[in-house]
mmCIF file of C-alpha atoms in Angstrom:
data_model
loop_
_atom_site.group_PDB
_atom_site.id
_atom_site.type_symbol
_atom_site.label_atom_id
_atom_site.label_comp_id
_atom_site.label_asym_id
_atom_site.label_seq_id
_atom_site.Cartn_x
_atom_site.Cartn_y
_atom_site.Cartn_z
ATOM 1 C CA UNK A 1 -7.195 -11.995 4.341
ATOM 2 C CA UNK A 2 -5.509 -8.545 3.706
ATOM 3 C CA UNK A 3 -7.111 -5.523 2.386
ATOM 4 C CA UNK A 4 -5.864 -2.487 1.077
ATOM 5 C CA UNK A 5 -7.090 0.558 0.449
ATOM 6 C CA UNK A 6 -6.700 4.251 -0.266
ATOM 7 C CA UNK A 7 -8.044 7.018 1.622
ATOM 8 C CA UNK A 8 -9.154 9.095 -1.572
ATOM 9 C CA UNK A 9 -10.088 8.601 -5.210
ATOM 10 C CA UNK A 10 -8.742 11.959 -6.271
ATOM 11 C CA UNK A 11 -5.939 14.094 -5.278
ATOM 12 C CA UNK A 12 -5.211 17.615 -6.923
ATOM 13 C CA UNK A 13 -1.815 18.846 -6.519
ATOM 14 C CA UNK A 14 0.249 22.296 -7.542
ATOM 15 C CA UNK A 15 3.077 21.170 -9.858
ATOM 16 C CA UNK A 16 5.892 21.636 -8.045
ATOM 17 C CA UNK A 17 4.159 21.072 -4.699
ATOM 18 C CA UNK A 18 4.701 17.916 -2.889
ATOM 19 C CA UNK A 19 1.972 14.935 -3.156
ATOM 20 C CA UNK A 20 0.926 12.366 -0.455
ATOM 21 C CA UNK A 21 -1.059 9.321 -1.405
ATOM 22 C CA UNK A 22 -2.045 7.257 1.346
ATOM 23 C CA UNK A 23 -3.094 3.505 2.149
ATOM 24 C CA UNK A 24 -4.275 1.689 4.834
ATOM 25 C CA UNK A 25 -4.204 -1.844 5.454
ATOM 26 C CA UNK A 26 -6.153 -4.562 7.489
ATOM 27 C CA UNK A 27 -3.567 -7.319 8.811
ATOM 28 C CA UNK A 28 -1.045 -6.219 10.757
ATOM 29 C CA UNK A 29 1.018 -9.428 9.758
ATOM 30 C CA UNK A 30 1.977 -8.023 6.057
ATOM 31 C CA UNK A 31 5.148 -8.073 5.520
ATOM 32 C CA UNK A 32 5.695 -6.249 2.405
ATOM 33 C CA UNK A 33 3.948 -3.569 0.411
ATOM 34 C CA UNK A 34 3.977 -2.032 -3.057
ATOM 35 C CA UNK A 35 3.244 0.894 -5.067
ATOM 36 C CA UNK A 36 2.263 1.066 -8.472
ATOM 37 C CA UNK A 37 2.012 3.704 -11.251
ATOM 38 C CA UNK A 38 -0.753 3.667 -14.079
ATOM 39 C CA UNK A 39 -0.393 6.421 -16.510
ATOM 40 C CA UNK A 40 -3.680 6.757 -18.966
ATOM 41 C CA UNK A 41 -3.668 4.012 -20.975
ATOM 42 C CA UNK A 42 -0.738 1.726 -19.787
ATOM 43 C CA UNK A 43 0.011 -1.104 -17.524
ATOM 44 C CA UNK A 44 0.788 -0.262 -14.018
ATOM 45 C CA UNK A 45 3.969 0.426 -13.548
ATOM 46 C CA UNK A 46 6.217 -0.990 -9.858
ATOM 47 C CA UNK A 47 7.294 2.303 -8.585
ATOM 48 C CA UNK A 48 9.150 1.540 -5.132
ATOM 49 C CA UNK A 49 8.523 -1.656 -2.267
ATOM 50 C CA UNK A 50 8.790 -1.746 1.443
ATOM 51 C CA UNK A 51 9.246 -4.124 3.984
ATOM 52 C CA UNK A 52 7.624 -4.083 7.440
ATOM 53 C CA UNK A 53 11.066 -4.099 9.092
ATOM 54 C CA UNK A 54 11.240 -0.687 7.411
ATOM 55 C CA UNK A 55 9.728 2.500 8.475
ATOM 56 C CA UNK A 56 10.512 4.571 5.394
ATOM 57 C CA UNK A 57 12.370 4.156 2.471
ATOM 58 C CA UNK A 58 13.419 6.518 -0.348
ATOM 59 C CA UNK A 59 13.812 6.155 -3.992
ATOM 60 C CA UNK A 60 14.130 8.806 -7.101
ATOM 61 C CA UNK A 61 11.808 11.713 -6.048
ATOM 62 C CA UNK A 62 10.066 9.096 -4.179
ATOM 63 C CA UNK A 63 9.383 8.148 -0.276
ATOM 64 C CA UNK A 64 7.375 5.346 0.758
ATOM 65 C CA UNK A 65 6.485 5.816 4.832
ATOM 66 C CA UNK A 66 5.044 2.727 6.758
ATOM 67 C CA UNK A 67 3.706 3.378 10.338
ATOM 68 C CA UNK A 68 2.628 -0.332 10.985
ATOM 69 C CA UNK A 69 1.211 0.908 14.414
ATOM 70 C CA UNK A 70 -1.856 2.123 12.731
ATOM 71 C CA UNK A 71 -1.235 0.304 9.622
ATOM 72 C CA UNK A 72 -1.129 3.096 7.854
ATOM 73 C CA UNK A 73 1.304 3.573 4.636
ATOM 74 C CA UNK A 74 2.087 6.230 2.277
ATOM 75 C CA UNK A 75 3.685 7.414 -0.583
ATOM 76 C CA UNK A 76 5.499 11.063 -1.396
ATOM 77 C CA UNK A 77 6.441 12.615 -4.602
ATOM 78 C CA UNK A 78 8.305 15.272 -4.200
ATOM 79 C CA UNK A 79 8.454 18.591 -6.883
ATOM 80 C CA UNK A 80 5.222 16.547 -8.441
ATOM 81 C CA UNK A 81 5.678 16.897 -12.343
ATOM 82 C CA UNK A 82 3.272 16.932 -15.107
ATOM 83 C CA UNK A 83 4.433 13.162 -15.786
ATOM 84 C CA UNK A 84 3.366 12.549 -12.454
ATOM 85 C CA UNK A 85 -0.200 12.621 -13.062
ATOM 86 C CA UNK A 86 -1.486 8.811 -13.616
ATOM 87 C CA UNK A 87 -3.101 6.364 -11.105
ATOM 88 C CA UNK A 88 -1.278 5.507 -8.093
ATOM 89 C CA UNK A 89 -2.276 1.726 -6.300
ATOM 90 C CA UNK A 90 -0.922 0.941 -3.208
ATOM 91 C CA UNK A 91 -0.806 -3.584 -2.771
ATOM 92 C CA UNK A 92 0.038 -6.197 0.089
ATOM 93 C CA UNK A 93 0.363 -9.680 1.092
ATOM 94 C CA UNK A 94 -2.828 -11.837 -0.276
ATOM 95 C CA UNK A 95 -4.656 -13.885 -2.571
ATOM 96 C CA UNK A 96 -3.222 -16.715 -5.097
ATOM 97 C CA UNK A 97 -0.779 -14.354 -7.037
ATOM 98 C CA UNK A 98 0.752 -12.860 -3.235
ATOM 99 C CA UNK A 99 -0.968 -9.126 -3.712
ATOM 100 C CA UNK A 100 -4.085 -7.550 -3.128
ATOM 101 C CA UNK A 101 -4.660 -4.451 -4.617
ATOM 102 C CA UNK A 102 -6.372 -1.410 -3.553
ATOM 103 C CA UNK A 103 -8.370 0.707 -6.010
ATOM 104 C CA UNK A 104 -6.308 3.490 -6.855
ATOM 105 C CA UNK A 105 -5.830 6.995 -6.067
ATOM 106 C CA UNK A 106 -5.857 9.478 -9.315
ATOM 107 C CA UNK A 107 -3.465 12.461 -9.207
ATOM 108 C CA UNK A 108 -4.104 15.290 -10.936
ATOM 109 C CA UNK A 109 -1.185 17.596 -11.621
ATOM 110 C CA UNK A 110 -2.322 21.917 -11.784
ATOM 111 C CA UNK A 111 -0.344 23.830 -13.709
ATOM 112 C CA UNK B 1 10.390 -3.540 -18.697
ATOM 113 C CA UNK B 2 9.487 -7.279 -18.108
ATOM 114 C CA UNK B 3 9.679 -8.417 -21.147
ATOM 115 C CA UNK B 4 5.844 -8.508 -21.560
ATOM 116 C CA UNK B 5 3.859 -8.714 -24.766
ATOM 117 C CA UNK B 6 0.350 -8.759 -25.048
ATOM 118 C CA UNK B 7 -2.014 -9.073 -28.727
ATOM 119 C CA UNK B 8 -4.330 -7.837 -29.418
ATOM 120 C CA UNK B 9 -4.334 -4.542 -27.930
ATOM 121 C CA UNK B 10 -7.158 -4.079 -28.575
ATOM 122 C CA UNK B 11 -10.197 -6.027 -29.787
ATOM 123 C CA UNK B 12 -14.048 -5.407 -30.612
ATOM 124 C CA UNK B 13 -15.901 -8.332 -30.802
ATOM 125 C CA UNK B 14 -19.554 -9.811 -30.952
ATOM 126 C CA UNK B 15 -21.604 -11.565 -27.677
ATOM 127 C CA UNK B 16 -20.842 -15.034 -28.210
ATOM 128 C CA UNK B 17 -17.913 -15.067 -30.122
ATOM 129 C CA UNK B 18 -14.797 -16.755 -29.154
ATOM 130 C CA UNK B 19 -12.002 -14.275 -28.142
ATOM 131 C CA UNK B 20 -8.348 -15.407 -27.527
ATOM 132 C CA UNK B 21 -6.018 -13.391 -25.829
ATOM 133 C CA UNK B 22 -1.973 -14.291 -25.675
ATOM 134 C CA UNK B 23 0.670 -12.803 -23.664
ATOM 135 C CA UNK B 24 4.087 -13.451 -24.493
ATOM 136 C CA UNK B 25 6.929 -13.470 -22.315
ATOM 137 C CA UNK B 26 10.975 -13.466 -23.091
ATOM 138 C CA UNK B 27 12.638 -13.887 -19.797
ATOM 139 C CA UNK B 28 11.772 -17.254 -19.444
ATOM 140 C CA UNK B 29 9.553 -16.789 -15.701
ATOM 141 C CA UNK B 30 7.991 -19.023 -14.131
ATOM 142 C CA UNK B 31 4.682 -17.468 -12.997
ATOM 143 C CA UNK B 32 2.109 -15.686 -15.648
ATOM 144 C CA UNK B 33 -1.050 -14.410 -13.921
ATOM 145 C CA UNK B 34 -4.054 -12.389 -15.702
ATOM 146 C CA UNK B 35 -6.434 -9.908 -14.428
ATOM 147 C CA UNK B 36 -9.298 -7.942 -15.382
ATOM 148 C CA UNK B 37 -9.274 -3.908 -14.776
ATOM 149 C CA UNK B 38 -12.587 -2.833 -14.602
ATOM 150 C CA UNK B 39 -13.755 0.709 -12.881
ATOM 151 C CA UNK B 40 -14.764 0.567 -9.047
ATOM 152 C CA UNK B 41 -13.400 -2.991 -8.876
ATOM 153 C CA UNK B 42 -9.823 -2.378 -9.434
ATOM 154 C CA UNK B 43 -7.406 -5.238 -10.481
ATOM 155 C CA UNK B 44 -8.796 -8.951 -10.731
ATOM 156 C CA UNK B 45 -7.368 -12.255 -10.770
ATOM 157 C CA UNK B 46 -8.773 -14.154 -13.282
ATOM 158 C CA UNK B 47 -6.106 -16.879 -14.017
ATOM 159 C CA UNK B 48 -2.408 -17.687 -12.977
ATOM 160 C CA UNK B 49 -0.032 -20.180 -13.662
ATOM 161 C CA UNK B 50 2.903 -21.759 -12.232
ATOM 162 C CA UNK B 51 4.464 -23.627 -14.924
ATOM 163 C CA UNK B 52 3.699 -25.166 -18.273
ATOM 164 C CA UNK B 53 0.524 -26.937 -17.783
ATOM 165 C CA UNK B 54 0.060 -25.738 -13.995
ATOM 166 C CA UNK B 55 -2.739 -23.309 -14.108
ATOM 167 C CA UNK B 56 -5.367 -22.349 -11.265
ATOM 168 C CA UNK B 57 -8.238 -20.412 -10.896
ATOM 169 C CA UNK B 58 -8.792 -16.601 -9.412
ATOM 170 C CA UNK B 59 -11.227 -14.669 -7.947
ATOM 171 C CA UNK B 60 -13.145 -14.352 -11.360
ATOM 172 C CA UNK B 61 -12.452 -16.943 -13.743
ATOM 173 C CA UNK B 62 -15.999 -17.949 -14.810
ATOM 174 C CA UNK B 63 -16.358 -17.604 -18.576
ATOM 175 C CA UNK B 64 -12.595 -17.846 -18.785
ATOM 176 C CA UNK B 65 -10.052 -20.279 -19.503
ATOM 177 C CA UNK B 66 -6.593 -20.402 -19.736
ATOM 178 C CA UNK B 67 -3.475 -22.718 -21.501
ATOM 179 C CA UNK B 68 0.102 -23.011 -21.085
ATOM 180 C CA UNK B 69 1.467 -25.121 -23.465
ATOM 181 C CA UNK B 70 5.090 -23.288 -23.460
ATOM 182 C CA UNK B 71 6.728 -21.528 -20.752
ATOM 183 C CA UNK B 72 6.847 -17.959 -23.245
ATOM 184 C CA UNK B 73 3.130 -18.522 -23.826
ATOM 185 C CA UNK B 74 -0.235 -17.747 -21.358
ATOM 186 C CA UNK B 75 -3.335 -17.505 -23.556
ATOM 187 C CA UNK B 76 -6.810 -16.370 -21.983
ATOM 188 C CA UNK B 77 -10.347 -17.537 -23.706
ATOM 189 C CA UNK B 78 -13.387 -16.173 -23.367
ATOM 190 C CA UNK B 79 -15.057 -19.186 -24.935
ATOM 191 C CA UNK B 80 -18.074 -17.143 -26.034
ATOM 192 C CA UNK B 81 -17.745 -13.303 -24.472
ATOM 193 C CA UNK B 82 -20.578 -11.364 -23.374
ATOM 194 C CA UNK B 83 -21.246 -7.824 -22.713
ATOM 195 C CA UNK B 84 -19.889 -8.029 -19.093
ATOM 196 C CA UNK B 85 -16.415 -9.202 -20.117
ATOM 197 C CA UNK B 86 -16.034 -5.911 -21.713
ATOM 198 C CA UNK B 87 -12.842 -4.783 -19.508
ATOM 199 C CA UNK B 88 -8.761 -4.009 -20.181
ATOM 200 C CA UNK B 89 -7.115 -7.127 -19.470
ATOM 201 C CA UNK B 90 -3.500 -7.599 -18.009
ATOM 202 C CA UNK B 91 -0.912 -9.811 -17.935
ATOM 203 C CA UNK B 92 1.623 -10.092 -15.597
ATOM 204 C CA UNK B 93 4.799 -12.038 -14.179
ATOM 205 C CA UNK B 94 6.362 -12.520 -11.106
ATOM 206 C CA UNK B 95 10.043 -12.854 -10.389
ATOM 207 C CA UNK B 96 10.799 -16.084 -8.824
ATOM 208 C CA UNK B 97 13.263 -14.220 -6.102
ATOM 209 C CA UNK B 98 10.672 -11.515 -5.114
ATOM 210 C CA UNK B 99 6.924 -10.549 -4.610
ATOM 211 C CA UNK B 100 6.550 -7.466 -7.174
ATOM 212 C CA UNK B 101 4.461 -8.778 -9.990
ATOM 213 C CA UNK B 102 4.828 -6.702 -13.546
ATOM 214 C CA UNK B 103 2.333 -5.971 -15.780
ATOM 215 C CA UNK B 104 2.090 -6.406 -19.601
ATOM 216 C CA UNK B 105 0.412 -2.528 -21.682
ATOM 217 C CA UNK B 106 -2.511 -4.050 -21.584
ATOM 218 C CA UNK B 107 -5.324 -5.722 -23.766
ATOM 219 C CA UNK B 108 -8.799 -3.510 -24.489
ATOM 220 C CA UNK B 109 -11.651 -5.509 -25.173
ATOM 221 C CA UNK B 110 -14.889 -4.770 -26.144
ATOM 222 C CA UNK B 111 -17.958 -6.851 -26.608
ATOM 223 C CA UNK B 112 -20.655 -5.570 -28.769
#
């Protein structure tokens, strides 16, 4: 089965500086992935998808990157704002409800 | 917004007690899963469903059940919780057209 995960538990970022979170993943047949959002206290939160006949795709301050040659994925903030700070899961193809989830990478926003 | 709802929020109860917990659902979909959030384990299946009265089994669904009696409706038991069931607890739904699942806020639960 798949497996995600995410290269580090903790990222500490400048606000206003650009963020990368990345993910890896085990089966090079996924054909979708997903990040999440999970502020302190909420639900996570679907913050943008791509599909492996993608390389990147861009949404609202957002850029999800997937280089499927080392199955490698990642997600960019850009401008990071103190709302920014929160949990941030990357998930694939697997299991009985379609995702497996990794653990979570928490980014911390410096004033 | 998903149209999730989940009571209680939160919930401290005693080892051995019965504990219900009901999400609610207005948009009418089709598949309700819950999951367990516990630290260093990440997000857990525990239940799903895909259908009034078509429930299965996750990854950790000992000491849980589950009932879908109306499409709005997914209600989780713990039919007598113990100390290790002491976790936030999340609904979610899937679209039928798609593979993003949505969460519900959230339920904290804590057994004493």
């Amino acid at each position: 089965g798949e497996s995600v995960g995410l290269h580090l538990p903790t990222l500490s970022v400048q606000e206003g500086d650009n963020s990368i979170i990345n993910c890896a993943y085990s089966n090079s047949a996924s054909d979708y992935f997903i990040w999440y959002k999970q502020e302190s206290g909420k639900g996570p939160q679907f913050i943008i998808d791509i599909r492996s006949n993608m390389d990147k795709r861009q949404g609202q301050r957002v850029t999800v990157l997937l280089n499927k040659t080392v199955k490698h994925l990642s997600l960019q903030i850009a401008a990071t704002q103190p709302g920014d700070s929160a949990v941030y899961f990357c998930a694939g193809p697997g299991g009985a409800d379609g995702l497996t989830f990794g653990k979570g990478t928490h980014l911390i926003i410096q004033p | 917004d998903a149209g999730i709802t989940q009571s209680p929020r939160h919930k401290v109860t005693e080892t051995g007690t019965p504990v219900t917990l009901r999400c609610h659902q207005t948009e009418n979909h089709r598949y309700m899963y819950w999951y367990r959030q516990d630290p260093g384990h990440g997000l857990r299946l525990i239940h799903y469903s895909y259908g009034v009265k078509d429930t299965d089994k996750g990854e950790v669904s000992d000491g849980y059940s589950v009932s879908r009696s109306k499409t709005e409706d997914f209600l989780l038991t713990l039919e007598s919780a113990t100390s290790s069931q002491t976790s936030v607890y999340f609904c979610a739904i899937r679209r039928i057209s798609g593979n993003t699942i949505y969460f519900g806020e959230g339920s904290w639960l804590t057994v004493v």
